[in-house]
Short mmCIF file of C-alpha atoms in Angstrom, two decimals:
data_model
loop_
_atom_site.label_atom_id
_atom_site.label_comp_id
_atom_site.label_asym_id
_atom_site.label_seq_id
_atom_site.Cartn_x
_atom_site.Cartn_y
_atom_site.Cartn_z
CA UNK A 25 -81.29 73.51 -63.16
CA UNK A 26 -80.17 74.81 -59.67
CA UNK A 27 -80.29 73.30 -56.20
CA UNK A 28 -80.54 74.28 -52.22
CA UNK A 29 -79.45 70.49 -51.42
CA UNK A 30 -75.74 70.57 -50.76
CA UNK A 31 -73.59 68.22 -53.17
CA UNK A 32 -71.88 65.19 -52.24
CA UNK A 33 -68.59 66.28 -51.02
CA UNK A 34 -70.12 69.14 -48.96
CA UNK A 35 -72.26 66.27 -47.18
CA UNK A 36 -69.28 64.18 -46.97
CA UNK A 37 -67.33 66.87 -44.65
CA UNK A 38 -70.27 66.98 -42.72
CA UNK A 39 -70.50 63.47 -41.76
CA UNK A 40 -66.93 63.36 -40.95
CA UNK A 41 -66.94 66.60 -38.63
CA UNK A 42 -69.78 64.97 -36.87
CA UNK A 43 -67.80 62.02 -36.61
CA UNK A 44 -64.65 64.22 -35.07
CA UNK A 45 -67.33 65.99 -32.45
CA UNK A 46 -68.91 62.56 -31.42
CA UNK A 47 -65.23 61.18 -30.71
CA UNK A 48 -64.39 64.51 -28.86
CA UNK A 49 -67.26 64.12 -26.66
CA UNK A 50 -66.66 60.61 -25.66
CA UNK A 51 -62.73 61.30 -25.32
CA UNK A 52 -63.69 64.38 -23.00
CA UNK A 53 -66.27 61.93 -21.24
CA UNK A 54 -63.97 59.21 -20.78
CA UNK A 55 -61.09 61.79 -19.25
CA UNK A 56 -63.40 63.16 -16.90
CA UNK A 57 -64.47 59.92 -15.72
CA UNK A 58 -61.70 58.37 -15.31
CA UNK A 59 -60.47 59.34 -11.67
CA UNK A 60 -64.10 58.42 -10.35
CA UNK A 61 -63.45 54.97 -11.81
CA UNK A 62 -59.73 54.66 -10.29
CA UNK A 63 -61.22 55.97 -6.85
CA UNK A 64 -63.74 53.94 -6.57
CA UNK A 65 -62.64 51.10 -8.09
CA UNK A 66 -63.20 48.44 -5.13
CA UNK A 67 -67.04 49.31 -5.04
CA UNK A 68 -67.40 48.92 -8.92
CA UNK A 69 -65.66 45.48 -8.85
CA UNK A 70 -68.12 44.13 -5.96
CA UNK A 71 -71.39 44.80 -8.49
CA UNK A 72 -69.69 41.68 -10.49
CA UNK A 73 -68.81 39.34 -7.83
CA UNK A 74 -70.65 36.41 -7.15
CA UNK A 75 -73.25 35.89 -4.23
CA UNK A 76 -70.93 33.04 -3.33
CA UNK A 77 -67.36 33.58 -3.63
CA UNK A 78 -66.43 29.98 -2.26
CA UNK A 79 -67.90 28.58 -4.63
CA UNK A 80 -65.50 30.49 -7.65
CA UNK A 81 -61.84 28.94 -8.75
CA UNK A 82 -59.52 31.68 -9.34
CA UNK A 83 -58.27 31.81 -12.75
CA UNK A 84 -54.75 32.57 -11.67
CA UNK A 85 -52.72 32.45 -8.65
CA UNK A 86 -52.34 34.74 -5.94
CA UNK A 87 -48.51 35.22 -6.95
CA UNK A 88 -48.19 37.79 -3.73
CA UNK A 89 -49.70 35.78 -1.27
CA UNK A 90 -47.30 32.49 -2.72
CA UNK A 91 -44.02 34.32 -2.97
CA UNK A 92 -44.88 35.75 0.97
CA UNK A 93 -45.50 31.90 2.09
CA UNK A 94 -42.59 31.13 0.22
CA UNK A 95 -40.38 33.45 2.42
CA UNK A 96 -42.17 32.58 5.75
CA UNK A 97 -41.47 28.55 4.74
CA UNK A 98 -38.00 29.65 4.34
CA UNK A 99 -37.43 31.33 7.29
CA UNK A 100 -39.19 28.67 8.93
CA UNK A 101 -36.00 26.33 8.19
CA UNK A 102 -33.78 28.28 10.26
CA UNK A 103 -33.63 29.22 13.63
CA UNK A 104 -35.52 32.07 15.11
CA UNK A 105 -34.66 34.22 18.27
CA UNK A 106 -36.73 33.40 21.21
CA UNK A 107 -39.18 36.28 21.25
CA UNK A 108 -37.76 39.16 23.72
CA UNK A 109 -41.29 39.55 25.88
CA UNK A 110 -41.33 36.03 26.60
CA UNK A 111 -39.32 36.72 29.72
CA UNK A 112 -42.08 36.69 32.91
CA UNK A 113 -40.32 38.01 35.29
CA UNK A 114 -39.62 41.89 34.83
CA UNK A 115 -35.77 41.93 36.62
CA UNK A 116 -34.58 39.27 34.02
CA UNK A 117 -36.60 41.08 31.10
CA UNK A 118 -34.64 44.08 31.78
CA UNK A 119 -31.44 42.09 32.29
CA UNK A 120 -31.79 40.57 28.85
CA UNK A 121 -33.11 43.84 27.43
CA UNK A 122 -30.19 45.46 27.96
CA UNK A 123 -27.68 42.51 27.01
CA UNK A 124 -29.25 43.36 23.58
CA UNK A 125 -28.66 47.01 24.04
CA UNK A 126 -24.81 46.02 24.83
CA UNK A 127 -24.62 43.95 21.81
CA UNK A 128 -26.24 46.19 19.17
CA UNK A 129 -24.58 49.46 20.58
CA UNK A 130 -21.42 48.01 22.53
CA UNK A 131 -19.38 51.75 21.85
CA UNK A 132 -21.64 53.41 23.03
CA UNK A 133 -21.29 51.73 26.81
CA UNK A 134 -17.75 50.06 26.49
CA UNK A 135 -16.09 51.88 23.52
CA UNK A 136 -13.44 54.72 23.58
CA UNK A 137 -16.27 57.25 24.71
CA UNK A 138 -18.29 54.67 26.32
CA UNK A 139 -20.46 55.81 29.32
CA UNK A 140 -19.49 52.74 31.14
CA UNK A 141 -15.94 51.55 30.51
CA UNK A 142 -13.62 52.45 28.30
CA UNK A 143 -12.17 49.27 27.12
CA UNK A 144 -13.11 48.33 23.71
CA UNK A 145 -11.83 49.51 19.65
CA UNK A 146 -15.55 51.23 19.40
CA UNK A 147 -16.77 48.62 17.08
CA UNK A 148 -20.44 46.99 18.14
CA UNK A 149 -20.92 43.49 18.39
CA UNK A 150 -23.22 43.43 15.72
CA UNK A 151 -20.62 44.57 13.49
CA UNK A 152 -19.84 40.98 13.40
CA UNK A 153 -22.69 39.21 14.87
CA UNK A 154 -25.65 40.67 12.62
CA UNK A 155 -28.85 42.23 14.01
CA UNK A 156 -27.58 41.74 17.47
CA UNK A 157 -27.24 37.65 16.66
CA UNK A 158 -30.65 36.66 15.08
CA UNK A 159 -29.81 36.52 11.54
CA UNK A 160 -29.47 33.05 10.00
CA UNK A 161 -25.99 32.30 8.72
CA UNK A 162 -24.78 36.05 9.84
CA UNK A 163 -22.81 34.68 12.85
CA UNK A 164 -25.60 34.71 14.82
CA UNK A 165 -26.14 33.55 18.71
CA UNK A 166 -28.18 30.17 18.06
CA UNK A 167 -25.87 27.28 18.94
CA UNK A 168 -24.13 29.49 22.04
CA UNK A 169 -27.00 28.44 24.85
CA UNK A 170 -27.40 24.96 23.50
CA UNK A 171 -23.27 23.89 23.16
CA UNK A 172 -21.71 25.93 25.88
CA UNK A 173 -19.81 25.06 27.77
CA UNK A 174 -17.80 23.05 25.32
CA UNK A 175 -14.21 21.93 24.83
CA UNK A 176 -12.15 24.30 22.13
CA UNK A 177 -8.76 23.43 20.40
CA UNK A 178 -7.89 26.75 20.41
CA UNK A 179 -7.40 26.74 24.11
CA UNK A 180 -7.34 23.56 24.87
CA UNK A 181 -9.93 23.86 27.49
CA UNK A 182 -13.18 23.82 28.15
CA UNK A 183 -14.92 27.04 27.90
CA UNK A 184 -18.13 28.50 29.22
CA UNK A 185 -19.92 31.53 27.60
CA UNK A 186 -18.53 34.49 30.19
CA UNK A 187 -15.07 33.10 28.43
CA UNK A 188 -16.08 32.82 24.84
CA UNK A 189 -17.88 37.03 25.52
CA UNK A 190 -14.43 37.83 26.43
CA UNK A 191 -12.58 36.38 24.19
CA UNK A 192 -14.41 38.53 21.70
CA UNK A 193 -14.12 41.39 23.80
CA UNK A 194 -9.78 40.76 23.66
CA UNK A 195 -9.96 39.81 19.43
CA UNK A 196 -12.67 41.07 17.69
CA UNK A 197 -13.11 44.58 19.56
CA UNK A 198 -9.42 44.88 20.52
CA UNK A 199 -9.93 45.22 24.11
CA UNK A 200 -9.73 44.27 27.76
CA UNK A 201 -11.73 41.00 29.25
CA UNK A 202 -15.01 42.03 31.10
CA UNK A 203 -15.23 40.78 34.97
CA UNK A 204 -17.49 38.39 34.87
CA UNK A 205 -19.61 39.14 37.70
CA UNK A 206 -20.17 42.85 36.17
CA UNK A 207 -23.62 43.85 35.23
CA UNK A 208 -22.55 44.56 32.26
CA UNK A 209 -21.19 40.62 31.45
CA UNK A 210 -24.53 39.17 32.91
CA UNK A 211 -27.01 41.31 30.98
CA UNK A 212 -25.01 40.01 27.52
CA UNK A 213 -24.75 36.17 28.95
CA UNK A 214 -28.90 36.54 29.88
CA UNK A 215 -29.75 37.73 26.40
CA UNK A 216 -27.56 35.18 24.63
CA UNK A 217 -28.81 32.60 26.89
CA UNK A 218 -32.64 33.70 26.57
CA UNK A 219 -32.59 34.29 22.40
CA UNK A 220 -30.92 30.64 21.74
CA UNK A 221 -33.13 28.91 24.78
CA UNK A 222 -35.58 27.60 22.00
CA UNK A 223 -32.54 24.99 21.04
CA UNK A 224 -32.10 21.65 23.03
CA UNK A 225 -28.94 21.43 24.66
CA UNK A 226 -26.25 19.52 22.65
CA UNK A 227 -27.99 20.57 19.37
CA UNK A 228 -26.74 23.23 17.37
CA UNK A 229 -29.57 25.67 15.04
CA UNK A 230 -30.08 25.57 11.64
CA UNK A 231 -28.81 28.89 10.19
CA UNK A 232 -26.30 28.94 13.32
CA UNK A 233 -22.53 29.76 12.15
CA UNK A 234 -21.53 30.39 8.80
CA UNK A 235 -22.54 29.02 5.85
CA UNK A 236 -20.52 26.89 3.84
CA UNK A 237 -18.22 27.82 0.57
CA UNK A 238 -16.49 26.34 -1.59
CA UNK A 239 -12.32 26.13 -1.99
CA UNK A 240 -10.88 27.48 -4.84
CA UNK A 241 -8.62 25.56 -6.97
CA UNK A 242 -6.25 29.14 -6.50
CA UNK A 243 -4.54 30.95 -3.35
CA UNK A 244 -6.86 33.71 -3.13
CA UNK A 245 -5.77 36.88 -4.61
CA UNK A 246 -5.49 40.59 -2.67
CA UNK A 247 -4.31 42.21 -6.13
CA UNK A 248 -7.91 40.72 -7.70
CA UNK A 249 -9.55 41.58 -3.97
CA UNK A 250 -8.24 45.78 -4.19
CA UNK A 251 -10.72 45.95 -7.27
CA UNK A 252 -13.70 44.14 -5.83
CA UNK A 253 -12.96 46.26 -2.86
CA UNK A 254 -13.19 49.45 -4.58
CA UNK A 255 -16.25 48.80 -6.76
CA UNK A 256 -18.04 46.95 -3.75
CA UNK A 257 -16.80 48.08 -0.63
CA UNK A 258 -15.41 50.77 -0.42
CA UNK A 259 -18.35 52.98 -0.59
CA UNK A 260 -19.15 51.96 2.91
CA UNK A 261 -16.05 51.18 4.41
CA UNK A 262 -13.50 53.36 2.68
CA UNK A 263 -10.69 53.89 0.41
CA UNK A 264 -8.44 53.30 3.85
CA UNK A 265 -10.61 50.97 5.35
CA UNK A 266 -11.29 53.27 8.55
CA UNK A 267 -15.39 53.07 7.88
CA UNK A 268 -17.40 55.91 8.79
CA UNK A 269 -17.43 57.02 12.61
CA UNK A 270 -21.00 59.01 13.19
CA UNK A 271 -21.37 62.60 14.61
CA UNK A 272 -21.15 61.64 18.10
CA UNK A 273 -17.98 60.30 17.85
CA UNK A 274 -19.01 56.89 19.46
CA UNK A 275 -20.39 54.57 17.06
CA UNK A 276 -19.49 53.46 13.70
CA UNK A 277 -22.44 53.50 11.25
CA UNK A 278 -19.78 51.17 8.97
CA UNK A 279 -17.05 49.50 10.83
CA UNK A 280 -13.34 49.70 9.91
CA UNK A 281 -12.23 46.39 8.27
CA UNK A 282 -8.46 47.75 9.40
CA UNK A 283 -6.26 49.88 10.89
CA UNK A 284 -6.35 50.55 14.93
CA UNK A 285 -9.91 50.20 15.33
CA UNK A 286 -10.62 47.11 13.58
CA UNK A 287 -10.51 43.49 15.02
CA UNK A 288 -6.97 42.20 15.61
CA UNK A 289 -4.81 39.08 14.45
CA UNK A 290 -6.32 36.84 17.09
CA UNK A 291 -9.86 37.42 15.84
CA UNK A 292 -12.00 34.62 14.25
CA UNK A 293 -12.68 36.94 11.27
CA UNK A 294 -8.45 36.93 10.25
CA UNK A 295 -9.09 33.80 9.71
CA UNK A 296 -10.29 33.87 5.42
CA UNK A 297 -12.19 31.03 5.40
CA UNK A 298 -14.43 32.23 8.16
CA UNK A 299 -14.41 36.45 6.87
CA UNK A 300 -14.92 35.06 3.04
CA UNK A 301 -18.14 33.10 3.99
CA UNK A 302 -19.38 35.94 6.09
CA UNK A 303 -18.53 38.49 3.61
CA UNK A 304 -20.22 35.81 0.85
CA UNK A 305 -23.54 35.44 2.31
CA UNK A 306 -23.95 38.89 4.01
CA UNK A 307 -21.91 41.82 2.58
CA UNK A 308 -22.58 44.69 0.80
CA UNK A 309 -24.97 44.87 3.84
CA UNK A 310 -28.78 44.12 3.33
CA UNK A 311 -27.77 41.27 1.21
CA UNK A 312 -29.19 37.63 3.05
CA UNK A 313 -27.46 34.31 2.39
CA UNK A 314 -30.28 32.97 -0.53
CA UNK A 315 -29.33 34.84 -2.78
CA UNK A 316 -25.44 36.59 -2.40
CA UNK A 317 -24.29 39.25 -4.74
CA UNK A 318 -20.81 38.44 -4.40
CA UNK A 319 -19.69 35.45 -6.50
CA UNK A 320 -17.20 33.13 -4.60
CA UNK A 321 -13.77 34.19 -6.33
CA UNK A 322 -14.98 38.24 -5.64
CA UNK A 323 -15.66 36.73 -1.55
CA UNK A 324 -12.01 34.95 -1.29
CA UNK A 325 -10.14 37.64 -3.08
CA UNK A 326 -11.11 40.65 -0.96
CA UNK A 327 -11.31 38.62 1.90
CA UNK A 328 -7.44 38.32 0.84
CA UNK A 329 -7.05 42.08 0.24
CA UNK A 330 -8.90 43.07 3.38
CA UNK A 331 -6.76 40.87 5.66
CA UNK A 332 -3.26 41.79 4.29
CA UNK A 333 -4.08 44.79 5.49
CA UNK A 334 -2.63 46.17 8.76
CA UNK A 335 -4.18 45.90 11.97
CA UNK A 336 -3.60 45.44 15.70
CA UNK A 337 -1.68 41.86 17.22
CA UNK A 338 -2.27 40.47 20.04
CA UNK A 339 0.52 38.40 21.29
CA UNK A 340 -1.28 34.90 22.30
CA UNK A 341 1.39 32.06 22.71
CA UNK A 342 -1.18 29.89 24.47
CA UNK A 343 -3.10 29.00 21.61
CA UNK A 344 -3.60 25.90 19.76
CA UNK A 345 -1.62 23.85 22.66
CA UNK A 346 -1.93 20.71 19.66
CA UNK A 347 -0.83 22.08 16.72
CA UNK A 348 -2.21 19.43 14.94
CA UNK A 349 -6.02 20.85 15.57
CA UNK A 350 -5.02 23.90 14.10
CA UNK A 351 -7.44 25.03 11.24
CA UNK A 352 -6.38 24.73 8.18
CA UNK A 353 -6.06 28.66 7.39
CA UNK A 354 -4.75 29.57 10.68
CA UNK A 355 -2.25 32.21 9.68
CA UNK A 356 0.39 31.77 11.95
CA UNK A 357 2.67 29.07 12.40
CA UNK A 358 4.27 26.82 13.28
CA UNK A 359 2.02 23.59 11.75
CA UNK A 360 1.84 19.94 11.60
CA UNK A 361 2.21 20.24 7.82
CA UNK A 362 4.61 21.36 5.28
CA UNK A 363 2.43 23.81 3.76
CA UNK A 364 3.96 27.61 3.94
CA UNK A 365 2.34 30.24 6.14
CA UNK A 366 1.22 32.20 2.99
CA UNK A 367 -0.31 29.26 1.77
CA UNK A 368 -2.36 28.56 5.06
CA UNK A 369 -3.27 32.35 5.25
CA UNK A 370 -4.55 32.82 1.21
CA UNK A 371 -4.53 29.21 -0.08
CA UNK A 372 -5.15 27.32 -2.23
CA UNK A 373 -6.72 25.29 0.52
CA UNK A 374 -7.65 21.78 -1.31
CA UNK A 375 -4.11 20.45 -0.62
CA UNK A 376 -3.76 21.48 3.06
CA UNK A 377 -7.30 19.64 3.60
CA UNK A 378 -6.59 16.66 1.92
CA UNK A 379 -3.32 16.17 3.42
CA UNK A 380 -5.25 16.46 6.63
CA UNK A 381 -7.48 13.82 5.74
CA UNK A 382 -4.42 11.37 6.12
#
């Protein structure tokens, strides 16, 4: 006997192509949808908030809003720059203004091309003292306003600020003493002054200097330093160490860490213990002192390679009248110890420090 109703597998292929279609459509639905739901997603999630938000516990923290008051707390610890517009009267604004200007962009007024002297190596202040002196641990301006004058071993004197400027003018940037009465030597003495006048005199900032590292129980090594240099370093600063001089032939945009236009022998930085806790807690630049990427061995050993490097002298028999106050990686002798002058240039340090101690 025959039949017009279709069999069971026929109705069986139905079903499932209806099944296909009905998960097309919502597929195509759901696709064209989509961007209206993205776009206007802060008006669909106010339809299910409650009349009184107050009155609701989050489920979970705000992990943005905690890790930003976690930064603020910790920058809160340190010192902080006296605000630049908190200067009322407009002749000392500019003054300071521009002692920033000098600081931040020193070639460009005092450098080889400089369009006010001509007396420094063309290396800016802030080569050395970051961000023009405001960063915490980056050999920043803090503790200048609040200790100076003070009494230094080095000279055996006391020394005021216009003396401690120029004695950075004569090491660090290889180059002749400013007068002090020039504008030039007031603007920077206003602006270190005004920055660091948030610190009671006789106190030094927290965050002021450099920060603290460890000895090795090794002389630091410049064979071990050459390859940290030229995985870490030398990108910036390179192969010869000359850095990168911009267009205009004034500034660097990386400073040379030697040869004729770096700091000299005098500086504080050819000292290793000072350039390896700079170079620790600030280098490859960008990096801030919470959290380094150089581990201490990588900071001593280039700090070794970088300073048995060549670079200008500076012949200055007048320093460290005592001998006996002489640091204990001063380079140069003659000392109070036994130690070797390769040992107080590259270590290992322990020794020379607890013989000290005695």
């Amino acid at each position: 006997m025959e039949t017009n109703q279709p069999n069971n597998k026929e109705q069986g292929l139905i079903k499932m192509i209806q099944r296909m279609l009905n998960l097309i459509i919502v597929l195509v639905a759901f696709i064209v949808l989509l961007p209206l739901v993205i776009y206007n997603a802060d008006t669909i999630s106010s339809w299910f908030k409650p009349a009184n938000p107050k009155a609701v516990t989050p489920s979970f923290p705000d992990t943005k809003k905690a890790d930003e008051a976690s930064k603020e707390s910790t920058a809160s610890a340190f010192w902080q720059p006296k605000a630049m517009d908190a200067v009322a009267d407009p002749a000392l604004r500019d003054q300071v203004y521009y002692g920033r200007e000098l600081i931040a962009h020193t070639a460009k007024y005092l450098g080889p091309n400089g369009s006010v002297l001509q007396i420094t190596n063309g290396q800016n202040c802030q080569n050395c003292h970051l961000q023009a002196g405001t960063i915490a641990f980056g050999n920043n301006f803090g503790s200048v306003a609040s200790t100076y004058p003070k009494f230094r071993a080095r000279s055996g004197t006391s020394e005021n600020i216009y003396k401690r400027v120029n004695d950075c003018f004569e090491r660090s940037l290889n180059g002749k003493a400013l007068d002090s009465s020039s504008k030039e030597m007031q603007a920077i003495v206003a602006y270190i002054n005004h920055i660091g006048s948030n610190v009671p005199k006789g106190e030094k900032a927290v965050g002021s200097g450099l920060k603290d590292l460890a000895f090795l129980d090794r002389a630091a090594d410049p064979m071990k330093g050459k390859l940290v240099y030229e995985t870490k370093c030398q990108s910036c600063h390179q192969a010869n160490g000359e850095g990168v001089l911009n267009p205009d032939n004034i500034e660097f945009s990386f400073p040379p860490l030697w040869g004729k236009h770096s700091f000299n022998d005098g500086a504080g930085l050819y000292r290793i213990t000072n350039f390896a806790k700079y170079i620790k807690y600030n280098m490859p630049l960008g990096v801030i002192h919470e959290n380094p990427q150089l581990t201490d061995e990588e900071a001593w050993d280039v700090s070794a390679y970088v300073l048995a490097q060549s670079r200008p002298h500076i012949a200055v028999p007048k320093d460290w009248p005592d001998i006996t106050k002489k640091p204990i990686d001063h380079p140069f002798g003659p000392y109070a110890d036994s130690f070797s002058e390769k040992q107080h240039k590259y270590g290992p340090f322990k020794p020379i420090a607890e013989k000290a101690k005695k």
